[in-house]
């Protein structure tokens, strides 16, 4: 099956049967997230990978009633972006580049100066920017799940403040943005599985110049 | 080559050699964008697919100097989100669902009422929300290019207001958010091509619970 066929096979699976997804498939989905590009390469986000049924139940009851895929999935991913971009974060990033690439100190200093504009922007602007990057990673994760032929669904309909509280994200300078449930569809109950995909025709999305 | 190998092969290709990418590969990248999931399925965005070298040159000179991949690429994609979510847009979306799925009028009405909350939110909040969805589509496009083994790079470093003016996006209730250049790397000039990828180790991104 080619990539486009796999993307056609994927759908928002909201009723899952609670069976586990193989570790190897989860690892590939997480690796796709890690490899996703982000602006400046900063990767100003973290992902909580929640297999624990009690924590998923707590999120379901306290932050996302009406999302049965949270108790029903195999793994729940919570994507959270950094609330503030700190000087330490930028310095650590330059250290990571130094350890990975054979760059001159001059080049590293010049790059560090360039990204310094983030320290002057408001936390609100930086968070909005970091949040968008997280959605590239969410896209990579959804595509990787489709490639693995594992069911999944992105989730925005939840109370972020409650999820932040349950996972103590604020202490880590993080705020939750979106979630993704990974699991196996319940063939009998998941009415979405049988429905044709609703998408705009090409001419309503693309303008060729 | 498996999906993860392909994601490892991709990198931010900033020096491209101007040769064309086959239409079939471009079509697959665009189809991945069209199939990308969006919140509520609304697809509140459009993509300009710019092959025309004069328009790319104009964008380069007036909105994105310092981004040589814009004149050097084969196709430049400009992703733009809807600035305002209108009543007509929501009604058209429900019509699209009606034409695609065999839903009762009762179910369609109930869905239309549910998504009505968008009409009550501020344009600013709706735009921030629509913008994030666009980045899922950008993620799908970058993943599809990697699968096709075509070089690409996401671009945020440009003046959105200038791009909006050049493409007359405001008249279409659109505002540009990000771009993506698709093309073939210049083996001699693209120093990025030979550098190891910089990514945080797994334990700095993922917390397993």
mmCIF file of C-alpha atoms in Angstrom, chain B:
data_model
loop_
_atom_site.group_PDB
_atom_site.id
_atom_site.type_symbol
_atom_site.label_atom_id
_atom_site.label_comp_id
_atom_site.label_asym_id
_atom_site.label_seq_id
_atom_site.Cartn_x
_atom_site.Cartn_y
_atom_site.Cartn_z
ATOM 1 C CA UNK B 1 13.528 2.391 2.417
ATOM 2 C CA UNK B 2 11.064 2.548 5.294
ATOM 3 C CA UNK B 3 9.251 5.684 6.505
ATOM 4 C CA UNK B 4 11.684 6.450 9.351
ATOM 5 C CA UNK B 5 14.665 6.075 6.987
ATOM 6 C CA UNK B 6 12.960 8.507 4.627
ATOM 7 C CA UNK B 7 12.376 10.998 7.457
ATOM 8 C CA UNK B 8 16.052 10.661 8.363
ATOM 9 C CA UNK B 9 16.998 11.336 4.748
ATOM 10 C CA UNK B 10 15.004 14.582 4.624
ATOM 11 C CA UNK B 11 16.609 17.821 5.762
ATOM 12 C CA UNK B 12 16.064 21.570 5.334
ATOM 13 C CA UNK B 13 17.308 21.938 1.781
ATOM 14 C CA UNK B 14 18.149 25.611 1.272
ATOM 15 C CA UNK B 15 20.174 25.498 -1.922
ATOM 16 C CA UNK B 16 18.260 23.959 -4.780
ATOM 17 C CA UNK B 17 19.382 23.584 -8.379
ATOM 18 C CA UNK B 18 16.325 24.866 -10.225
ATOM 19 C CA UNK B 19 15.461 21.559 -11.920
ATOM 20 C CA UNK B 20 11.786 20.582 -12.037
ATOM 21 C CA UNK B 21 10.152 17.981 -9.805
ATOM 22 C CA UNK B 22 7.887 15.529 -11.650
ATOM 23 C CA UNK B 23 4.183 16.422 -11.665
ATOM 24 C CA UNK B 24 3.267 13.032 -10.218
ATOM 25 C CA UNK B 25 5.369 13.667 -7.114
ATOM 26 C CA UNK B 26 3.876 17.134 -6.687
ATOM 27 C CA UNK B 27 0.383 15.646 -7.042
ATOM 28 C CA UNK B 28 1.104 13.166 -4.253
ATOM 29 C CA UNK B 29 2.367 15.930 -1.966
ATOM 30 C CA UNK B 30 -0.767 18.006 -2.649
ATOM 31 C CA UNK B 31 -3.004 14.992 -2.086
ATOM 32 C CA UNK B 32 -1.346 14.429 1.310
ATOM 33 C CA UNK B 33 -2.209 18.054 2.181
ATOM 34 C CA UNK B 34 -5.812 17.544 1.090
ATOM 35 C CA UNK B 35 -6.080 14.375 3.193
ATOM 36 C CA UNK B 36 -4.542 15.936 6.325
ATOM 37 C CA UNK B 37 -6.991 16.008 9.236
ATOM 38 C CA UNK B 38 -8.081 19.376 10.619
ATOM 39 C CA UNK B 39 -10.108 20.252 13.703
ATOM 40 C CA UNK B 40 -13.818 19.571 12.997
ATOM 41 C CA UNK B 41 -12.726 18.631 9.460
ATOM 42 C CA UNK B 42 -13.211 22.246 8.407
ATOM 43 C CA UNK B 43 -10.051 22.653 6.274
ATOM 44 C CA UNK B 44 -10.060 26.439 6.794
ATOM 45 C CA UNK B 45 -7.021 26.990 4.606
ATOM 46 C CA UNK B 46 -5.783 27.200 1.023
ATOM 47 C CA UNK B 47 -2.447 26.517 -0.605
ATOM 48 C CA UNK B 48 -0.888 28.439 -3.502
ATOM 49 C CA UNK B 49 1.301 26.196 -5.646
ATOM 50 C CA UNK B 50 3.750 28.490 -7.408
ATOM 51 C CA UNK B 51 5.806 27.169 -10.293
ATOM 52 C CA UNK B 52 5.965 30.566 -12.054
ATOM 53 C CA UNK B 53 9.565 31.841 -11.668
ATOM 54 C CA UNK B 54 8.587 35.534 -11.890
ATOM 55 C CA UNK B 55 6.197 35.254 -8.951
ATOM 56 C CA UNK B 56 8.739 33.275 -6.934
ATOM 57 C CA UNK B 57 11.358 35.932 -7.725
ATOM 58 C CA UNK B 58 8.949 38.651 -6.598
ATOM 59 C CA UNK B 59 8.312 36.842 -3.296
ATOM 60 C CA UNK B 60 12.048 36.329 -2.839
ATOM 61 C CA UNK B 61 12.947 39.973 -3.459
ATOM 62 C CA UNK B 62 10.035 41.642 -1.695
ATOM 63 C CA UNK B 63 9.197 39.244 1.110
ATOM 64 C CA UNK B 64 11.970 36.733 1.720
ATOM 65 C CA UNK B 65 15.470 37.864 0.847
ATOM 66 C CA UNK B 66 17.890 35.412 2.388
ATOM 67 C CA UNK B 67 15.802 32.411 1.307
ATOM 68 C CA UNK B 68 17.585 31.238 -1.879
ATOM 69 C CA UNK B 69 15.413 28.129 -2.073
ATOM 70 C CA UNK B 70 12.525 30.335 -3.273
ATOM 71 C CA UNK B 71 14.079 31.151 -6.662
ATOM 72 C CA UNK B 72 15.949 27.795 -6.644
ATOM 73 C CA UNK B 73 13.045 25.442 -6.020
ATOM 74 C CA UNK B 74 10.734 23.745 -8.488
ATOM 75 C CA UNK B 75 7.437 24.524 -6.704
ATOM 76 C CA UNK B 76 6.808 26.948 -3.857
ATOM 77 C CA UNK B 77 3.788 26.202 -1.670
ATOM 78 C CA UNK B 78 2.255 29.102 0.260
ATOM 79 C CA UNK B 79 -0.038 27.948 3.078
ATOM 80 C CA UNK B 80 -2.685 30.487 4.072
ATOM 81 C CA UNK B 81 -5.437 30.244 6.679
ATOM 82 C CA UNK B 82 -8.876 31.833 6.586
ATOM 83 C CA UNK B 83 -8.854 35.152 8.437
ATOM 84 C CA UNK B 84 -12.506 34.935 9.412
ATOM 85 C CA UNK B 85 -14.732 31.900 9.817
ATOM 86 C CA UNK B 86 -18.025 32.929 8.215
ATOM 87 C CA UNK B 87 -21.526 31.536 8.487
ATOM 88 C CA UNK B 88 -21.377 30.714 4.747
ATOM 89 C CA UNK B 89 -18.201 28.679 5.280
ATOM 90 C CA UNK B 90 -19.850 26.577 7.982
ATOM 91 C CA UNK B 91 -23.021 26.116 5.896
ATOM 92 C CA UNK B 92 -20.956 25.035 2.876
ATOM 93 C CA UNK B 93 -19.096 22.564 5.026
ATOM 94 C CA UNK B 94 -22.338 20.987 6.223
ATOM 95 C CA UNK B 95 -23.448 20.798 2.557
ATOM 96 C CA UNK B 96 -20.223 18.984 1.710
ATOM 97 C CA UNK B 97 -20.915 16.469 4.488
ATOM 98 C CA UNK B 98 -24.492 16.063 3.191
ATOM 99 C CA UNK B 99 -23.174 15.308 -0.318
ATOM 100 C CA UNK B 100 -20.546 12.849 0.984
ATOM 101 C CA UNK B 101 -22.262 10.968 3.785
ATOM 102 C CA UNK B 102 -25.702 9.524 4.149
ATOM 103 C CA UNK B 103 -26.587 11.483 7.298
ATOM 104 C CA UNK B 104 -30.078 12.378 8.507
ATOM 105 C CA UNK B 105 -31.072 16.056 8.410
ATOM 106 C CA UNK B 106 -31.393 15.848 12.194
ATOM 107 C CA UNK B 107 -27.786 14.767 12.570
ATOM 108 C CA UNK B 108 -26.596 17.469 10.150
ATOM 109 C CA UNK B 109 -28.540 20.151 12.031
ATOM 110 C CA UNK B 110 -27.151 19.003 15.333
ATOM 111 C CA UNK B 111 -23.596 19.116 13.906
ATOM 112 C CA UNK B 112 -24.232 22.592 12.415
ATOM 113 C CA UNK B 113 -25.407 23.801 15.830
ATOM 114 C CA UNK B 114 -22.347 22.303 17.507
ATOM 115 C CA UNK B 115 -19.840 24.052 15.216
ATOM 116 C CA UNK B 116 -21.737 27.337 15.614
ATOM 117 C CA UNK B 117 -19.425 28.158 18.545
ATOM 118 C CA UNK B 118 -16.893 29.271 15.931
ATOM 119 C CA UNK B 119 -19.197 32.130 14.928
ATOM 120 C CA UNK B 120 -19.138 33.395 18.502
ATOM 121 C CA UNK B 121 -15.371 33.261 18.988
ATOM 122 C CA UNK B 122 -13.181 36.213 18.017
ATOM 123 C CA UNK B 123 -11.546 36.249 14.574
ATOM 124 C CA UNK B 124 -8.195 36.298 16.348
ATOM 125 C CA UNK B 125 -8.933 33.093 18.293
ATOM 126 C CA UNK B 126 -10.309 31.367 15.197
ATOM 127 C CA UNK B 127 -7.277 32.361 13.144
ATOM 128 C CA UNK B 128 -4.842 31.056 15.791
ATOM 129 C CA UNK B 129 -6.783 27.777 15.815
ATOM 130 C CA UNK B 130 -6.956 27.521 12.010
ATOM 131 C CA UNK B 131 -3.231 28.307 11.808
ATOM 132 C CA UNK B 132 -2.356 25.305 13.951
ATOM 133 C CA UNK B 133 -4.360 23.015 11.658
ATOM 134 C CA UNK B 134 -2.383 24.346 8.695
ATOM 135 C CA UNK B 135 0.783 23.058 10.343
ATOM 136 C CA UNK B 136 -0.662 19.518 10.445
ATOM 137 C CA UNK B 137 -1.067 19.852 6.661
ATOM 138 C CA UNK B 138 2.488 21.235 6.417
ATOM 139 C CA UNK B 139 3.655 18.166 8.353
ATOM 140 C CA UNK B 140 1.801 15.869 5.945
ATOM 141 C CA UNK B 141 3.345 17.716 2.977
ATOM 142 C CA UNK B 142 6.881 17.430 4.374
ATOM 143 C CA UNK B 143 6.348 13.732 5.144
ATOM 144 C CA UNK B 144 4.947 13.130 1.641
ATOM 145 C CA UNK B 145 7.950 14.877 0.051
ATOM 146 C CA UNK B 146 10.246 12.678 2.157
ATOM 147 C CA UNK B 147 8.360 9.588 0.971
ATOM 148 C CA UNK B 148 8.759 10.760 -2.642
ATOM 149 C CA UNK B 149 12.481 11.372 -1.930
ATOM 150 C CA UNK B 150 12.094 14.948 -3.087
ATOM 151 C CA UNK B 151 13.964 17.715 -1.280
ATOM 152 C CA UNK B 152 11.974 20.305 0.605
ATOM 153 C CA UNK B 153 12.158 22.915 3.321
ATOM 154 C CA UNK B 154 9.537 24.646 5.465
ATOM 155 C CA UNK B 155 9.887 28.451 5.524
ATOM 156 C CA UNK B 156 8.702 30.890 8.170
ATOM 157 C CA UNK B 157 11.324 33.592 7.696
ATOM 158 C CA UNK B 158 9.370 35.911 5.394
ATOM 159 C CA UNK B 159 7.132 38.946 5.577
ATOM 160 C CA UNK B 160 3.578 37.572 5.526
ATOM 161 C CA UNK B 161 1.999 40.962 4.729
ATOM 162 C CA UNK B 162 4.145 41.247 1.572
ATOM 163 C CA UNK B 163 3.252 37.725 0.429
ATOM 164 C CA UNK B 164 -0.424 38.484 1.086
ATOM 165 C CA UNK B 165 -0.110 41.578 -1.084
ATOM 166 C CA UNK B 166 1.747 39.827 -3.940
ATOM 167 C CA UNK B 167 -0.825 37.005 -4.071
ATOM 168 C CA UNK B 168 -3.821 39.258 -3.243
ATOM 169 C CA UNK B 169 -4.724 36.906 -0.397
ATOM 170 C CA UNK B 170 -6.660 39.459 1.632
ATOM 171 C CA UNK B 171 -9.340 39.598 -1.093
ATOM 172 C CA UNK B 172 -9.880 35.894 -0.528
ATOM 173 C CA UNK B 173 -10.141 36.166 3.278
ATOM 174 C CA UNK B 174 -6.722 34.519 3.584
ATOM 175 C CA UNK B 175 -3.464 35.319 5.381
ATOM 176 C CA UNK B 176 -0.187 33.513 4.665
ATOM 177 C CA UNK B 177 1.407 31.527 7.483
ATOM 178 C CA UNK B 178 4.230 29.432 6.141
ATOM 179 C CA UNK B 179 5.741 28.269 2.892
ATOM 180 C CA UNK B 180 7.389 25.106 1.672
ATOM 181 C CA UNK B 181 9.901 24.917 -1.158
ATOM 182 C CA UNK B 182 10.015 21.662 -3.130
ATOM 183 C CA UNK B 183 12.906 20.929 -5.451
ATOM 184 C CA UNK B 184 16.210 19.189 -5.940
ATOM 185 C CA UNK B 185 19.218 19.941 -3.779
ATOM 186 C CA UNK B 186 22.296 21.559 -5.279
ATOM 187 C CA UNK B 187 24.837 18.887 -4.292
ATOM 188 C CA UNK B 188 27.801 21.281 -4.533
ATOM 189 C CA UNK B 189 26.316 24.303 -2.759
ATOM 190 C CA UNK B 190 23.919 22.873 -0.185
ATOM 191 C CA UNK B 191 26.151 22.483 2.882
ATOM 192 C CA UNK B 192 23.116 21.360 4.942
ATOM 193 C CA UNK B 193 22.923 18.175 2.848
ATOM 194 C CA UNK B 194 26.102 16.763 4.370
ATOM 195 C CA UNK B 195 25.516 17.703 8.003
ATOM 196 C CA UNK B 196 24.277 15.257 10.628
ATOM 197 C CA UNK B 197 20.733 15.979 11.805
ATOM 198 C CA UNK B 198 20.491 17.852 15.116
ATOM 199 C CA UNK B 199 17.748 16.396 17.295
ATOM 200 C CA UNK B 200 17.245 16.119 21.029
ATOM 201 C CA UNK B 201 17.670 12.598 22.414
ATOM 202 C CA UNK B 202 14.444 10.708 23.137
ATOM 203 C CA UNK B 203 14.623 11.196 26.901
ATOM 204 C CA UNK B 204 14.457 14.978 26.513
ATOM 205 C CA UNK B 205 11.249 14.824 24.482
ATOM 206 C CA UNK B 206 9.275 11.874 25.787
ATOM 207 C CA UNK B 207 7.976 11.040 29.255
ATOM 208 C CA UNK B 208 6.394 7.602 29.502
ATOM 209 C CA UNK B 209 3.680 7.083 32.080
#
